[in-house]
Structures are given as structure tokens and as C-alpha cells.
Tab-separated table of C-alpha atoms and ligand atoms in Angstrom:
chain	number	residue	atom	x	y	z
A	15	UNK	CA	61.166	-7.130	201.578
A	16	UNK	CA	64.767	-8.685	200.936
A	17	UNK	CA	67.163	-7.025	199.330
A	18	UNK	CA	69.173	-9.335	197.324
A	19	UNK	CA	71.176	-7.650	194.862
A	20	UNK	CA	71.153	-4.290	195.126
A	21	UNK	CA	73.781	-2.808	196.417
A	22	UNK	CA	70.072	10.690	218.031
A	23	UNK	CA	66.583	8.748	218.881
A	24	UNK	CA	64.892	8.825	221.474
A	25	UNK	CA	62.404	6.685	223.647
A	26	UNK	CA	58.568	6.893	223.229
A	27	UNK	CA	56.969	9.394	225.303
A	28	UNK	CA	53.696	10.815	225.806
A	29	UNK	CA	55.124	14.540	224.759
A	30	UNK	CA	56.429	12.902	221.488
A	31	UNK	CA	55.363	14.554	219.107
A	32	UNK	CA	53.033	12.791	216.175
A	33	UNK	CA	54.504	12.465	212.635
A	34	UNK	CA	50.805	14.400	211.417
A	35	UNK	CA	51.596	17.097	213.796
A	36	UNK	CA	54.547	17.467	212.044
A	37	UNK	CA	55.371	21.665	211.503
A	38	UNK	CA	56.667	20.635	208.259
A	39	UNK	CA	58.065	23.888	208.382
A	40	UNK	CA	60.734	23.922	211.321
A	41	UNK	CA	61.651	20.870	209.959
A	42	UNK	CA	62.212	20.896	206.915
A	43	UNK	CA	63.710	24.409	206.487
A	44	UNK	CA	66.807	22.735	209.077
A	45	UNK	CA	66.529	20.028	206.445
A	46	UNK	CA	67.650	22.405	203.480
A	47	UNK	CA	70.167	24.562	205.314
A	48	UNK	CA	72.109	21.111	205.980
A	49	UNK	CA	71.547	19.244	202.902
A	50	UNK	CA	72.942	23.345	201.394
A	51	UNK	CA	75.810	22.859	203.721
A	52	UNK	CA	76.746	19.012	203.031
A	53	UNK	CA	76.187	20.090	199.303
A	54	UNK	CA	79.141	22.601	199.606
A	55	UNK	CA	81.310	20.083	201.653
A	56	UNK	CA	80.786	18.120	198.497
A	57	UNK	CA	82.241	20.740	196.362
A	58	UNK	CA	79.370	20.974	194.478
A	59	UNK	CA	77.565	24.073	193.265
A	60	UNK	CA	73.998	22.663	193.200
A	61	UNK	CA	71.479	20.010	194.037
A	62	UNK	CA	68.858	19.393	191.463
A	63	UNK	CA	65.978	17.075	193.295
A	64	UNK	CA	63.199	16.264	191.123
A	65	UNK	CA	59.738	14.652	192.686
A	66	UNK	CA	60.278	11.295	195.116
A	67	UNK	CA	61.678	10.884	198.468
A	68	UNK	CA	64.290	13.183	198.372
A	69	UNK	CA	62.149	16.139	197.585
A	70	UNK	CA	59.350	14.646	200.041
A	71	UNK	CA	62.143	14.755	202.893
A	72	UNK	CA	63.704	18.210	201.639
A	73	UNK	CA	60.437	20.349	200.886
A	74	UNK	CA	57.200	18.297	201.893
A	75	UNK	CA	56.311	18.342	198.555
A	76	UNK	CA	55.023	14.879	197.515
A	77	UNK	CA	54.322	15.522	193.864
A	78	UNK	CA	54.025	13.133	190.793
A	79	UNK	CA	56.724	12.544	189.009
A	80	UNK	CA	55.791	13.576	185.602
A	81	UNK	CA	57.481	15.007	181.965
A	82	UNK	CA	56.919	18.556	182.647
A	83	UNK	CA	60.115	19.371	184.877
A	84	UNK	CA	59.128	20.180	188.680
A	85	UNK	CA	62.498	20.165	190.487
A	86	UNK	CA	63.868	22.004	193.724
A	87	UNK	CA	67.087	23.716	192.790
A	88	UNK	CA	69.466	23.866	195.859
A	89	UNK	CA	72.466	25.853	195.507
A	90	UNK	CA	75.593	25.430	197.778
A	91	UNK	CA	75.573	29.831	197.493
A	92	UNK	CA	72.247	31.372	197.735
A	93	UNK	CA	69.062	30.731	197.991
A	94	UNK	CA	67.260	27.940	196.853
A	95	UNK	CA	63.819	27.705	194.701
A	96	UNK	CA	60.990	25.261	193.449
A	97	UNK	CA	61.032	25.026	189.702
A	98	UNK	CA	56.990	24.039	188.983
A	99	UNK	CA	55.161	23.967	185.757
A	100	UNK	CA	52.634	26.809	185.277
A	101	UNK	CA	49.630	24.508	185.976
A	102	UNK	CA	51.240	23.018	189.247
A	103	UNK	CA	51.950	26.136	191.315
A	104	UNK	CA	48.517	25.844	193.084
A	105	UNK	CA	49.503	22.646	194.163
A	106	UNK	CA	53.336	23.686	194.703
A	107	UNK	CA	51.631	26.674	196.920
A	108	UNK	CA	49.605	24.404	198.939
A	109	UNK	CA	52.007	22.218	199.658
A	110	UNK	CA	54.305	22.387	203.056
A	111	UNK	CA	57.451	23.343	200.841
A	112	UNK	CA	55.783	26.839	200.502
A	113	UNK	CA	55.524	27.319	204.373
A	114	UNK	CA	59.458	26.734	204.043
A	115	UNK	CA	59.723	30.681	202.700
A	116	UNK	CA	60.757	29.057	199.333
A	117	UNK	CA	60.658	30.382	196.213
A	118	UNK	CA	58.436	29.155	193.702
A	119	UNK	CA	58.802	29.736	190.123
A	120	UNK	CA	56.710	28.705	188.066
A	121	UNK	CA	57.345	28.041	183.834
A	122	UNK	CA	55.066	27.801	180.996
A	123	UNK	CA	54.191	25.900	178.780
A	124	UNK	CA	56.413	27.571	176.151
A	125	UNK	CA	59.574	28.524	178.133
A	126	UNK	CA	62.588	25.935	178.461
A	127	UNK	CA	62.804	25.305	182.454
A	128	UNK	CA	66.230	24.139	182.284
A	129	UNK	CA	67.303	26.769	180.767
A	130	UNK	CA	65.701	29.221	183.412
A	131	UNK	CA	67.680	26.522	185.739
A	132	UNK	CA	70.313	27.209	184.136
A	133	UNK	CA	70.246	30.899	184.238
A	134	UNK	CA	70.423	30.690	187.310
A	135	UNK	CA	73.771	28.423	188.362
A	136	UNK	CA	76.831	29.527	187.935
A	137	UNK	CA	79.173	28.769	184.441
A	138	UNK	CA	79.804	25.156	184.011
A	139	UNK	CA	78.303	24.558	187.107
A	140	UNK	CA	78.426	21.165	189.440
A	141	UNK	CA	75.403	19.499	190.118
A	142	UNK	CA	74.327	16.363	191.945
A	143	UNK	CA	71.039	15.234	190.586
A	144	UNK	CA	68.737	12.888	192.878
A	145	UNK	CA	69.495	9.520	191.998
A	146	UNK	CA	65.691	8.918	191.037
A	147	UNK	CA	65.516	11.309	188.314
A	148	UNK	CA	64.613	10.552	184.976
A	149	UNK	CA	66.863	9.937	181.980
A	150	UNK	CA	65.031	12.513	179.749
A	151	UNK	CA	65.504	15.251	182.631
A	152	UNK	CA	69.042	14.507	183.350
A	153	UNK	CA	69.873	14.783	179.827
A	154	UNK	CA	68.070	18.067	179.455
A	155	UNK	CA	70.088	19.540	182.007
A	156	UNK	CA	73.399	18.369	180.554
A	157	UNK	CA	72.487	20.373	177.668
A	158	UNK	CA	71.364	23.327	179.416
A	159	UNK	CA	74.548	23.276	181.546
A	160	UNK	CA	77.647	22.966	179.231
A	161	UNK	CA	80.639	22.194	180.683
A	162	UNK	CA	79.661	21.214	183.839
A	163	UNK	CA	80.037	18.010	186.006
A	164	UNK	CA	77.049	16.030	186.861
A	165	UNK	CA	76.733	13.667	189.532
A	166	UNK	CA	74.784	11.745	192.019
A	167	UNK	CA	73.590	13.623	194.626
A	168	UNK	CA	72.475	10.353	196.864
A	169	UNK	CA	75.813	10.527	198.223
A	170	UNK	CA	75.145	13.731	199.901
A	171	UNK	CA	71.040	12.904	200.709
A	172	UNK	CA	71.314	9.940	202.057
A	173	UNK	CA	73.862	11.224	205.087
A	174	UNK	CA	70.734	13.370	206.468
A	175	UNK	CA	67.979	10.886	205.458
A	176	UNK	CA	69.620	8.131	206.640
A	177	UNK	CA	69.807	9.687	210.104
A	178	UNK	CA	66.330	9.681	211.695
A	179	UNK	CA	64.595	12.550	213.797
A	180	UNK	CA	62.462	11.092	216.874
A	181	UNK	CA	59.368	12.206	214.513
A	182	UNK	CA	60.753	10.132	211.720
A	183	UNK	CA	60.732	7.628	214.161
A	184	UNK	CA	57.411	7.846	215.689
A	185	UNK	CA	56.184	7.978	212.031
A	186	UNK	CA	58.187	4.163	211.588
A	187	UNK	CA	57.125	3.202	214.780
A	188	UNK	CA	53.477	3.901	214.209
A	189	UNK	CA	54.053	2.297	210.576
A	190	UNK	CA	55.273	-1.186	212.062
A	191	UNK	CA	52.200	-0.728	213.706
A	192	UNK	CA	50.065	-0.870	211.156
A	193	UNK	CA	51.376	-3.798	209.185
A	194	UNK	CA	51.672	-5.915	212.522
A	195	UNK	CA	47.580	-5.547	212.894
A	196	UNK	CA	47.572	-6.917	209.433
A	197	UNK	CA	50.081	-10.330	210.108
A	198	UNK	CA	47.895	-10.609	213.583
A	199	UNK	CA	45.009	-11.406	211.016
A	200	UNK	CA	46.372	-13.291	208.673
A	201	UNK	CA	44.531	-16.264	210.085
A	202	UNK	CA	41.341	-14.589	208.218
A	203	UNK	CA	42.833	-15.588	205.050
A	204	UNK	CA	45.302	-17.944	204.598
A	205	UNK	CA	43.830	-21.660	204.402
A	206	UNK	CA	44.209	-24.650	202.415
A	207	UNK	CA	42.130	-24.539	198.790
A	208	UNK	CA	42.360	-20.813	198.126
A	209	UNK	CA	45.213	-19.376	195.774
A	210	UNK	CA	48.186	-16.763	196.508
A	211	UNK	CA	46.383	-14.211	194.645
A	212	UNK	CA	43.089	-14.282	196.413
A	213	UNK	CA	44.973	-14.175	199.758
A	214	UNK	CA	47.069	-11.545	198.731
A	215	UNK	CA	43.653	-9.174	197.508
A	216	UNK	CA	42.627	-9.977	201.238
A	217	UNK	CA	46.061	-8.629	202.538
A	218	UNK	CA	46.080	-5.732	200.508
A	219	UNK	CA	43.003	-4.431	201.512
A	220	UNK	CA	43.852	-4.806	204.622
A	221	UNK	CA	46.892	-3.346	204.805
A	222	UNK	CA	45.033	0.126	203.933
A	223	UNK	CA	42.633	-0.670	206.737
A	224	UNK	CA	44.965	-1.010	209.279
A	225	UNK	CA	46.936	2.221	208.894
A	226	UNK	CA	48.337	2.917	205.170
A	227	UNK	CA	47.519	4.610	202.117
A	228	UNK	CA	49.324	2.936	199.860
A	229	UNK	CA	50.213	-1.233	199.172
A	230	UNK	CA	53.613	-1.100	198.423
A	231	UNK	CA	54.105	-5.166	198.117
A	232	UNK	CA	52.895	-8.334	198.861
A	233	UNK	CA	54.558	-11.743	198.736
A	234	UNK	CA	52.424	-14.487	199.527
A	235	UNK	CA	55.435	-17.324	199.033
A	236	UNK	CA	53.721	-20.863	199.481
A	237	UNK	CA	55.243	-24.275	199.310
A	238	UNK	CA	58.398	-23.857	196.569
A	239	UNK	CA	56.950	-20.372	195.949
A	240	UNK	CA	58.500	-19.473	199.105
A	241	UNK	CA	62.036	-20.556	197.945
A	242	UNK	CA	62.137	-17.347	195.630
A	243	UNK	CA	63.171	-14.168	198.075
A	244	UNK	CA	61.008	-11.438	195.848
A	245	UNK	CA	58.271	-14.157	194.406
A	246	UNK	CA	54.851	-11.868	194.669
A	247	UNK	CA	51.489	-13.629	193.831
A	248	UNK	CA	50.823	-16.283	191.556
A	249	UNK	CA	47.764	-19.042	191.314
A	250	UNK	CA	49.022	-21.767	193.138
A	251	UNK	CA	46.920	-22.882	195.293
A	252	UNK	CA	47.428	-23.668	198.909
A	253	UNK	CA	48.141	-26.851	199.950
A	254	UNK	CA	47.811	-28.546	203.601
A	255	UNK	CA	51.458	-29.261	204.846
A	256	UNK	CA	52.471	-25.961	202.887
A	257	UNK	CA	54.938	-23.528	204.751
A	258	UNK	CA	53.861	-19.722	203.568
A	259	UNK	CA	56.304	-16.781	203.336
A	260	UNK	CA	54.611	-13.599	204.153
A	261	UNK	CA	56.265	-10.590	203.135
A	262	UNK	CA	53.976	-6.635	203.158
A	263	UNK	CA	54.812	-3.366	203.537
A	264	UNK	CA	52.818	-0.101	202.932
A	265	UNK	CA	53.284	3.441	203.112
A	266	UNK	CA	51.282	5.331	205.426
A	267	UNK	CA	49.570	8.632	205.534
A	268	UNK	CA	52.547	10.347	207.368
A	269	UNK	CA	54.693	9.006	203.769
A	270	UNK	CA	57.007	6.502	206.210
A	271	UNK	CA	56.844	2.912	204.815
A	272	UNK	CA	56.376	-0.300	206.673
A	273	UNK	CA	57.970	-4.006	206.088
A	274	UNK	CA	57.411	-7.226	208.011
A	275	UNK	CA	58.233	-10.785	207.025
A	276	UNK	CA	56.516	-13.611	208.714
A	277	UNK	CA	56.257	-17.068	207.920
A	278	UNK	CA	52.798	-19.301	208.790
A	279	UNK	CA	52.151	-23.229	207.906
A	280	UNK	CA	49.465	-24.861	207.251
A	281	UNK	CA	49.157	-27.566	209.140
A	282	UNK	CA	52.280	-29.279	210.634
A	283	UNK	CA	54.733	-28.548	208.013
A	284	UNK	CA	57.976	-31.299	207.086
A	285	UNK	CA	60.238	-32.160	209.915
A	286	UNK	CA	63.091	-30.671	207.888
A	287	UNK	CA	60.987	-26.979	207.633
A	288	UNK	CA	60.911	-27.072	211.279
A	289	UNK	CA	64.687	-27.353	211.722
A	290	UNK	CA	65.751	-24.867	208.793
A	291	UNK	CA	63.120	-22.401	210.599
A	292	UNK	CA	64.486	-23.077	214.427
A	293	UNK	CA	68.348	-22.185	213.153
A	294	UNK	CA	66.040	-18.833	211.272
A	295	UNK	CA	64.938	-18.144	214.361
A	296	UNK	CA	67.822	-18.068	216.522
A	297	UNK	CA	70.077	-16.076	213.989
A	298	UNK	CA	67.203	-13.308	213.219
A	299	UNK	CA	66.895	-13.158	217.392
A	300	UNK	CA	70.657	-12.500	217.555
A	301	UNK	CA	70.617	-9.988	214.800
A	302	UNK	CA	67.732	-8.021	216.435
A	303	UNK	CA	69.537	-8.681	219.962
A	304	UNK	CA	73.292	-7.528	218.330
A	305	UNK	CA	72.211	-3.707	217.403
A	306	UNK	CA	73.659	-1.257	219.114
A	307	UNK	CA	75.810	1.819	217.956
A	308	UNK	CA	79.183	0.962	216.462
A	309	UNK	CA	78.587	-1.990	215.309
A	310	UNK	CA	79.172	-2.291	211.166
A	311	UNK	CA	76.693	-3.261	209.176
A	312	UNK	CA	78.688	-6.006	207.815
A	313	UNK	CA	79.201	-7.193	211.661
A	314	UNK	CA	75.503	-7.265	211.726
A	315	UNK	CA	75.181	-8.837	208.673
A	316	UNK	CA	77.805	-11.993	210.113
A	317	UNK	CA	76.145	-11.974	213.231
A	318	UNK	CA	73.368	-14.114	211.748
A	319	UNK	CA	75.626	-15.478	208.659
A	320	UNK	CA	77.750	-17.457	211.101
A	321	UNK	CA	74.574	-18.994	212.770
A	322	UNK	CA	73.094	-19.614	209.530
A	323	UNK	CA	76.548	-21.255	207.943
A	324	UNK	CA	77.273	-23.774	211.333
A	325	UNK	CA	74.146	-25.225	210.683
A	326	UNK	CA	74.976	-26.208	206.862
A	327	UNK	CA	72.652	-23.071	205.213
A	328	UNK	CA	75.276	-20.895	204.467
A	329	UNK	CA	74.905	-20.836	200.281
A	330	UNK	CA	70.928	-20.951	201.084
A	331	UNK	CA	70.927	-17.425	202.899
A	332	UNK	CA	70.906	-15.686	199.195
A	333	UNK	CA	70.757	-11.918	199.808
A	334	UNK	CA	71.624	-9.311	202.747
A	335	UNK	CA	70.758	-8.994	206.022
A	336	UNK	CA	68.797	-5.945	205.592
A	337	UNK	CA	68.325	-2.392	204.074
A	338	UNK	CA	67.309	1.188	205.244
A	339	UNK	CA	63.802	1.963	205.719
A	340	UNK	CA	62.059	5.727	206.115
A	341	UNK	CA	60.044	7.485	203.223
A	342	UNK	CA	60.995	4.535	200.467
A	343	UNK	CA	61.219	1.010	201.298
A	344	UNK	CA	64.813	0.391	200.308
A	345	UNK	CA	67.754	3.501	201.240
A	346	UNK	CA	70.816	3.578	203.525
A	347	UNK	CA	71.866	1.859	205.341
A	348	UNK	CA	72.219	-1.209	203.645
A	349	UNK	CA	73.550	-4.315	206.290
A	350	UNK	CA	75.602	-6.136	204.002
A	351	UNK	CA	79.369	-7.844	203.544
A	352	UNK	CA	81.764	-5.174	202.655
A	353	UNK	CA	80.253	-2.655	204.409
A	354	UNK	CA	82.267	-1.147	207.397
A	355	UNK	CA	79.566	1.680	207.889
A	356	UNK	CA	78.933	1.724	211.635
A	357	UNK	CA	75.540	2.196	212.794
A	358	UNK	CA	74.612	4.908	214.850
A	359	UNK	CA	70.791	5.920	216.950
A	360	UNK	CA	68.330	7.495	214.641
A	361	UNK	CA	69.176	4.581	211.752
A	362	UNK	CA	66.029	2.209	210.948
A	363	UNK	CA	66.861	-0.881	208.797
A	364	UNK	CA	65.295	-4.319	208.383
A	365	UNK	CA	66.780	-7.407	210.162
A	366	UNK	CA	65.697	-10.594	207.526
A	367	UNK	CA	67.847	-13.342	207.264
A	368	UNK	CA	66.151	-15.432	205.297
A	369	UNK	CA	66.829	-19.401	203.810
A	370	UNK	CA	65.546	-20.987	200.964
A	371	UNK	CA	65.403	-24.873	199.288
A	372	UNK	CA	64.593	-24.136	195.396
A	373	UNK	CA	61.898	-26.214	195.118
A	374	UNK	CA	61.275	-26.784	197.697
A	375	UNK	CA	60.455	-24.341	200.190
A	376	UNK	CA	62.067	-21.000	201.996
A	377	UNK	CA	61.750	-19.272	204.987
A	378	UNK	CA	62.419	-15.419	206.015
A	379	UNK	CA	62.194	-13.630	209.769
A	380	UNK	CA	61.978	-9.697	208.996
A	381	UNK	CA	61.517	-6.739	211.591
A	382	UNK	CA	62.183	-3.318	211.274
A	383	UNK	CA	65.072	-2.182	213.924
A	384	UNK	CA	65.896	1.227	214.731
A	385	UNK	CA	68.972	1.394	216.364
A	386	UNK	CA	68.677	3.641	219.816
A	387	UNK	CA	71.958	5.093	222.504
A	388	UNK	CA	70.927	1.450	224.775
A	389	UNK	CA	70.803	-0.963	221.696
A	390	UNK	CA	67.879	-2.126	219.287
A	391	UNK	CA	64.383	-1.005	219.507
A	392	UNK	CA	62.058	-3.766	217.281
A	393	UNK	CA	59.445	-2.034	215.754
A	394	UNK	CA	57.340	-5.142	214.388
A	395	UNK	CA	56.440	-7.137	217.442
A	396	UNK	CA	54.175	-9.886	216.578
A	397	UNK	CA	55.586	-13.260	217.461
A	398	UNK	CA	58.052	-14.631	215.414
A	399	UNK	CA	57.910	-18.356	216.272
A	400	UNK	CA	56.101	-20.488	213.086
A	401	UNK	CA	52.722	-18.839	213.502
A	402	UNK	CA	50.756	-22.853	212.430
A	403	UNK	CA	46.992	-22.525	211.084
A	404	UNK	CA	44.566	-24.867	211.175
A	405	UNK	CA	45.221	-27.314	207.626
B	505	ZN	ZN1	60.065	-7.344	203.458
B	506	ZN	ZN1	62.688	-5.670	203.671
């Protein structure tokens, strides 16, 4: 999906390995020894990662964020250990972070787990806590470590997630998969006389039948509806003559997430739609085509503004070209304007210029590229000309 106001791979092969057959624990034990190392470079004395994507990536743990405090404590000297609440640790122990050899300790009910946390940091100790992490825990552990510095510790994640393996890969490659089975049938459900939100039930189910196990979105954006970058469902109903925005994404079993924009009419849509789409087109195409390592993202991200601005759309392309895509939807890289970060193989991001008429209508063209050594591998591939369904 757009992104409007937030801030080594390697080629397919048939020995590749599949993101299930994963060993969870080769990988992510090289996973904690550099996000230990990049945590000292950072002059910091601990991470403190609490459930999401960043202790997904780190441990293989994918556990629910609740109150009870579950967080991996990684210190920059020594070793590091999985915090859990009593009643978790069977979980915690089946889990891939305990094939990692890490330590699980386990509080309960009655003890203070920051203050075990605590225990054992050093005096006034600084600590990057995952950018995710709830108010109430971030607090707590100000208290339980006085004098110390806390800060973000996204800065330091995001260098290693942002950087994917050829598994991570496969596992996005495998996700674009998925959600391009689901815009090859959108022909099933999108027609004149039925509403957003009945198409969109239709395209949710379908997105777990095609390869997820988890909806995370769906924009059905029809007629002025599509004028509105992050519009979702509504009851409008569909009208013949009616451009449609299509905008899904999942997460699959594997915990990669997909994202694909595509944009459908029914019926021949205004003369004026066709023209704002063909200028779309040809800047999304040159986006895709412009990847290659080096390149900024904010020379990505003029790549298609330029194309977009000649043809008198400039003000109507509202948001960024894209953001990073792996185990959440939105992380680094973002390709945006003031961003001199230059891209390098094993990044995935979306390409989606997008334009939009309030009231009108919008249009947005979205894959998911990773970039590779050669240049851009696409990993949605259905067709991106104006797919037009019967009226
Ligand atoms: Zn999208
Ligand atoms: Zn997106």
C-alpha cells in the first residue's frame, strides 16, 4: 500500500532453499551475533526487543504482543536471554528462538521483570528499545534503569533487516506469488451493482486461499474512492464507467508480507482516465526498469516524479515512491525525496507511483522490486496495462 506520510541476492535456483525449510537456527543465531555487534558499534549497552518483527527476525519467536513483559534482552557484552512470563515458557520453548541455545527466563506472576532486566545490565545502562514497543513497557524500564539513556533501537535493526538473505527472498518471492493469483481473479468479483465491501470479503478470502495466513489490507478504491491513496472499503456501489484501485497485501505462512496495486475499469472508463493511466504506466515501467545498485532512493523516487510532473500531474502524485517490504509491510528502505540512501542487492521495496483527481478518480501501479547485482527483479508479474472488465 502507499506510503504517504510516513517518513547480496541471488537468482532463483532449484537448490534454493525454501523459506519453510528454513533452520531457523543457523540463521538466526548469525542474526544475533550481528545485531550484538552493530549494537556495540552503536555504543550502546543493550537491545531490549519486545514481540513484532524485530523479535520475529532476531529469535523466530512470533509471539503476541501482550501486558505481561516478554522481551529478548541483547547485550552488546555477554550473552543474551528471552525474558517470558511464567505461563509462556512452553510456548517460548517451542518456539525456534530456543533452538538458538538462548536463554530463557521465565518470571512470575509476582516478580517485577524489569527489574530482573535490570539486574542484569550494567549501572545506568544504554538501551535501544524496538521502535514497536509499548508506552507502558518503555516506561517501566526507565524506572527500572535509572540513569540510563534510552533510545531507538530501529536505527541499529533495520541495517540487518533491511538487507535480505536469498531465503528472505524466496520467502518475498513466493509471497508476490500469492497475491498475484489473487489480482489474476479479480474478474470473479468486481462488476457493476455490487459494493466495495462485498468485493473486498471476496478478496480477502481469497487472499488466504491463494497462499497467506493473514489479510493485512484491502483497498477496493472505485470511482472518486480511488482518489484517496489509503481509502479501504466503503458501500459505494460500483458503477459502469468506474475506474477501480486495487490495493492487497497479506502475510504468509513463512511471516514475509505481500503488496500489489492494480487498477481494473469497468467498462471503457473516461478518455481523460486513460491518459492519466498511460503517463502511470510509463513512469512505474521506468521505476521498475531504473533499479539497480547505487542508485538513491530519492533518484528512484525522481525517476518517475519527472515523468509524472512533464505531463502536468506533478502536485497529483501525493506520497512516495515506495517503502521496504519483508516481515511488516512498511520498513527500510523508504524511496523518497531527501533520501540519499543508495540501494544495494538483497533490498525489497515497492515501486507505486500513484495519481489521483479528488473527486474524481485516482490511479496507482505497485510491484514489489528486489534489487539484485544485474538490476531489478519484479516480484508481482501480472500485467500492468488497465486490466478492463466487462461493464
Ligand atoms: Zn500497496
Ligand atoms: Zn505498498
Amino acid at each position: 500500500m502507499p506510503d504517504p506520510d510516513r517518513t547480496s541476492t541471488s537468482a532463483p535456483s532449484a537448490s534454493a532453499p525454501s523459506a519453510s525449510a528454513l533452520s531457523a537456527s543457523t540463521l538466526s543465531a548469525d542474526r544475533l551475533r550481528q545485531a550484538r555487534d552493530l549494537t556495540a558499534q552503536a555504543g550502546l549497552d543493550a537491545l531490549l526487543v519486545s514481540p513484532g518483527a524485530d523479535l520475529q527476525y532476531l529469535t523466530g519467536y512470533h509471539a503476541a504482543p501482550l501486558e505481561r513483559l516478554t522481551c529478548l534482552v541483547l547485550p552488546a557484552l555477554g550473552e543474551p536471554f528471552l525474558l517470558v512470563p511464567a505461563l509462556e515458557e512452553p510456548v517460548a520453548q517451542a518456539s525456534p528462538a530456543a533452538g538458538l541455545g538462548l536463554e530463557i527466563v521465565s518470571w512470575q506472576e509476582t516478580q517485577d521483570p524489569y527489574a530482573i532486566a535490570a539486574e542484569r545490565l550494567p549501572a545506568r545502562a544504554g538501551v535501544g528499545v524496538d521502535n514497536r514497543m509499548w508506552a507502558e513497557k518503555v516506561i517501566a524500564f526507565q524506572a527500572a534503569l535509572p540513569g540510563g539513556r534510552q533510545t531507538l533501537a530501529g536505527p541499529v535493526l533495520s541495517e540487518l533487516r533491511m538487507r535480505k538473505s536469498p531465503a528472505e527472498i524466496a520467502a518475498l518471492r513466493a509471497a508476490g506469488a500469492a497475491i498475484d493469483r489473487v489480482h489474476a481473479r479479480m474478474a470473479e468479483w468486481l462488476r457493476v451493482g455490487r459494493t466495495e465491501r462485498e468485493v473486498g470479503r471476496d478478496i480477502a478470502a481469497a487472499i488466504i486461499a491463494e497462499g497467506h495466513v493473514k489479510v493485512d489490507f484491502v483497498i477496493v478504491g472505485s470511482g472518486p474512492n480511488g482518489a484517496s491513496p489509503h481509502h479501504e472499503l466503503s458501500d459505494r456501489v460500483l458503477e459502469a464507467g468506474d475506474p477501480v484501485v486495487v490495493d492487497i497485501g497479506g502475510t504468509t505462512a513463512a511471516g514475509y508480507c505481500s503488496d500489489s496495486t492494480r487498477c481494473y475499469a469497468l467498462g471503457e472508463p473516461p478518455a481523460e482516465f486513460r491518459r492519466l493511466y498511460e503517463v502511470l504506466l510509463r513512469a512505474q515501467r521506468a521505476q521498475t526498469e531504473a533499479v539497480r545498485p547505487g542508485i538513491t532512493a530519492e533518484e528512484l523516487d525522481a525517476v518517475g516524479r519527472e515523468i509524472i510532473t512533464e505531463a502536468g500531474f506533478g502536485p497529483r502524485f501525493l506520497h512516495r515512491t515506495g517503502h521496504g517490504i519483508g516481515l511488516e509491510t512498511h520498513e527500510e528502505p523508504y524511496i523518497v525525496a531527501g533520501s540519499a540512501r543508495p540501494l544495494e542487492p538483497g533490498m525489497a521495496f515497492s515501486v507505486e507511483p500513484g495519481i489521483y483527481l479528488a473527486g474524481r478518480y485516482g490511479a496507482r501501479i505497485e510491484d514489489i522490486v528486489v534489487c539484485t547485482p544485474e538490476g531489478g527483479e519484479r516480484l508481482n508479474l501480472t500485467e500492468r496495462e488497465l486490466t478492463v472488465l466487462p461493464g
